[in-house]
PDB file of C-alpha atoms in Angstrom:
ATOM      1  CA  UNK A   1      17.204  20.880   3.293  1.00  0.00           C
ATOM      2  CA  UNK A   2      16.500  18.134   0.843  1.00  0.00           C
ATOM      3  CA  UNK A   3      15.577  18.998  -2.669  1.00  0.00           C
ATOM      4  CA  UNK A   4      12.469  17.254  -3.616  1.00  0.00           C
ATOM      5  CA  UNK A   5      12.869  14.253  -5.628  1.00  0.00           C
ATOM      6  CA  UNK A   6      10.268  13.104  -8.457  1.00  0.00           C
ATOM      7  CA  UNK A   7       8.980   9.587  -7.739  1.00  0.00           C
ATOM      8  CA  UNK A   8       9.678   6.532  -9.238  1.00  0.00           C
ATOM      9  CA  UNK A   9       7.372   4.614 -11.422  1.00  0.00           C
ATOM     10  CA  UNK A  10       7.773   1.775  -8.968  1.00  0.00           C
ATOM     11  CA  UNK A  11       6.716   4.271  -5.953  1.00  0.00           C
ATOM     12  CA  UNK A  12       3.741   5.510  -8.524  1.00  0.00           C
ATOM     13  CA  UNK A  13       2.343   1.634  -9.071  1.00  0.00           C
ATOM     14  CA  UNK A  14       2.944   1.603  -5.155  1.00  0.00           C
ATOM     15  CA  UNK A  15       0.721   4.211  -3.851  1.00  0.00           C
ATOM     16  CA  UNK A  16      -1.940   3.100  -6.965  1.00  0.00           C
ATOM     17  CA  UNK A  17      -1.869  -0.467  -4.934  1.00  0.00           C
ATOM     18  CA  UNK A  18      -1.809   0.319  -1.863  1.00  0.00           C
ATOM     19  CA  UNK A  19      -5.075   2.847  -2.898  1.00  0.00           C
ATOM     20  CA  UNK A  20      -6.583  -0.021  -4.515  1.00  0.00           C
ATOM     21  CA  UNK A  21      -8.083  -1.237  -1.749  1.00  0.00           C
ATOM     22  CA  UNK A  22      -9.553   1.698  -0.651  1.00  0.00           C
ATOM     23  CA  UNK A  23     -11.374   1.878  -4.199  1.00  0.00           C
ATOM     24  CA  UNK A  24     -12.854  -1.314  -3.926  1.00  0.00           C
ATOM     25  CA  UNK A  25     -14.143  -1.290  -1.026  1.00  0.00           C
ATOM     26  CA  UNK A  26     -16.293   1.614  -1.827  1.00  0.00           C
ATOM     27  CA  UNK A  27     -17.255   0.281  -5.034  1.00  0.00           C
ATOM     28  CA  UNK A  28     -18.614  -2.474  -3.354  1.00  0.00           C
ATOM     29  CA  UNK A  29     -20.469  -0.246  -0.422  1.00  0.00           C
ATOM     30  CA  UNK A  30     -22.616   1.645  -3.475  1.00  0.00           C
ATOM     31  CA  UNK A  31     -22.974  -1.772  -5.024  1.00  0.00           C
ATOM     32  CA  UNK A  32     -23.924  -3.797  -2.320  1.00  0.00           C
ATOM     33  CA  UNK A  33     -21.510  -6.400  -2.808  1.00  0.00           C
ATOM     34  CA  UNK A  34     -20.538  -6.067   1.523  1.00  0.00           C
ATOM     35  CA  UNK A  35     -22.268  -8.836   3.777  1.00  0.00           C
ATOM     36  CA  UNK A  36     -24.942  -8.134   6.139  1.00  0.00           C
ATOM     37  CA  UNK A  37     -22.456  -6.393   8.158  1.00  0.00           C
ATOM     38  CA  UNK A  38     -21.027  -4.435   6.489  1.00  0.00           C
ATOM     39  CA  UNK A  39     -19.127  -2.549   9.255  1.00  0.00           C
ATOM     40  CA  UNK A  40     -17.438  -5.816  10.046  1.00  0.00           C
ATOM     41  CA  UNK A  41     -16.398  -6.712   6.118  1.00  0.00           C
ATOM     42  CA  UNK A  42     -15.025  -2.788   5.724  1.00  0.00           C
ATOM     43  CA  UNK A  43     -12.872  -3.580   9.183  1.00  0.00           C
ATOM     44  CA  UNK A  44     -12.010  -6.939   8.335  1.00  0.00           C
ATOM     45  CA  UNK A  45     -10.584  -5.590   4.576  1.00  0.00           C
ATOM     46  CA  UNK A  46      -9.057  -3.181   6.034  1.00  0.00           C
ATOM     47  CA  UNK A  47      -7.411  -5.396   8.441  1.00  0.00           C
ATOM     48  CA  UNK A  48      -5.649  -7.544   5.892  1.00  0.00           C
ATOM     49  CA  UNK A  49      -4.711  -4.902   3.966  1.00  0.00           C
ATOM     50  CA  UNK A  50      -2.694  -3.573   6.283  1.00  0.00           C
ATOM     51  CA  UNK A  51      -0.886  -6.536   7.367  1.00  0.00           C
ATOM     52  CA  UNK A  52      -0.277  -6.895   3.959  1.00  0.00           C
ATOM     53  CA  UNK A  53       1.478  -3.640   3.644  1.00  0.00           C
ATOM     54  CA  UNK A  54       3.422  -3.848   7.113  1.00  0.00           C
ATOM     55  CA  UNK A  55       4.739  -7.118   6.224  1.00  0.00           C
ATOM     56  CA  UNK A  56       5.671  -5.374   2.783  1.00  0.00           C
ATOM     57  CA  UNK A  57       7.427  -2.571   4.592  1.00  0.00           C
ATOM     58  CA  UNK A  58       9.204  -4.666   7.026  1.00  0.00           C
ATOM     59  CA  UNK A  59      10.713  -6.498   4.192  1.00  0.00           C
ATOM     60  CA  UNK A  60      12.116  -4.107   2.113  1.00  0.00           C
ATOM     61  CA  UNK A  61      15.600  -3.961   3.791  1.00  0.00           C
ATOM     62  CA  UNK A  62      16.051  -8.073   3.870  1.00  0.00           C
ATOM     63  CA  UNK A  63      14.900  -7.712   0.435  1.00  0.00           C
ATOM     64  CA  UNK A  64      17.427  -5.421  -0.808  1.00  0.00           C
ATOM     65  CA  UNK A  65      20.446  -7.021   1.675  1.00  0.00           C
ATOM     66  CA  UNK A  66      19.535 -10.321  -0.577  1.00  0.00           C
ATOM     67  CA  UNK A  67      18.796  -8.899  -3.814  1.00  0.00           C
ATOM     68  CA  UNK A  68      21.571  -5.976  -4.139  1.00  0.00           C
ATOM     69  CA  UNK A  69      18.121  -3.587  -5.144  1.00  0.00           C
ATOM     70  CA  UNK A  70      18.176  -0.155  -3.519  1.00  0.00           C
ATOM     71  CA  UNK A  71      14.942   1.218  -5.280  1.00  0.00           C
ATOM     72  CA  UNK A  72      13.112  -1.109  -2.233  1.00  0.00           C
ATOM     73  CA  UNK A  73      14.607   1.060   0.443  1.00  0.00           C
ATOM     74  CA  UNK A  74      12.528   4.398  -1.416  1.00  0.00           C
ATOM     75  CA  UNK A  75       9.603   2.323  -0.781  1.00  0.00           C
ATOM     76  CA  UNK A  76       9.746   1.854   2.825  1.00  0.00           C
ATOM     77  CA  UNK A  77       8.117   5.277   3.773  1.00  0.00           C
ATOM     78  CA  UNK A  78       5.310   4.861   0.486  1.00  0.00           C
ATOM     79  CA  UNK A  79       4.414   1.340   2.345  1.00  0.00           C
ATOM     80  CA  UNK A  80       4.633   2.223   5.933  1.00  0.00           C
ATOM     81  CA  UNK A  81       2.149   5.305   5.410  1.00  0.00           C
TER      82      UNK A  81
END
């Protein structure tokens, strides 16, 4: 069994961006700052988000073949979830 490992400040400012989105987007419901749908702006945000953070996830390994960093491969699992 793997002992647990504390996380890295570059996992830390990962999760805090990649919860970011989430925080806006509900600022912006109690403010009223959505469109008049705002079903359809929460989905659409959402929506880029994500392919944001898959594209993010799928490039850690390239990333780290090319740059020699293995700190990017730790943040494969913190993207993809």
């Amino acid at each position: 069994m793997k002992k647990h490992q504390q996380p890295t400040p570059l996992q830390l400012i990962t999760h805090l961006a990649a919860w970011a989105p989430l925080v806006i987007l509900i600022f912006d419901f109690f403010t009223d700052n959505l469109t008049a749908n705002p079903i359809q702006a929460a989905q659409q945000r959402t929506g880029n988000v994500a392919l944001v953070l898959l594209i993010l996830s799928l490039a850690c390994t390239p990333a780290n073949m090319l740059l020699r960093l293995p700190q990017l491969l730790r943040l494969r699992r913190t993207l993809g979830l």
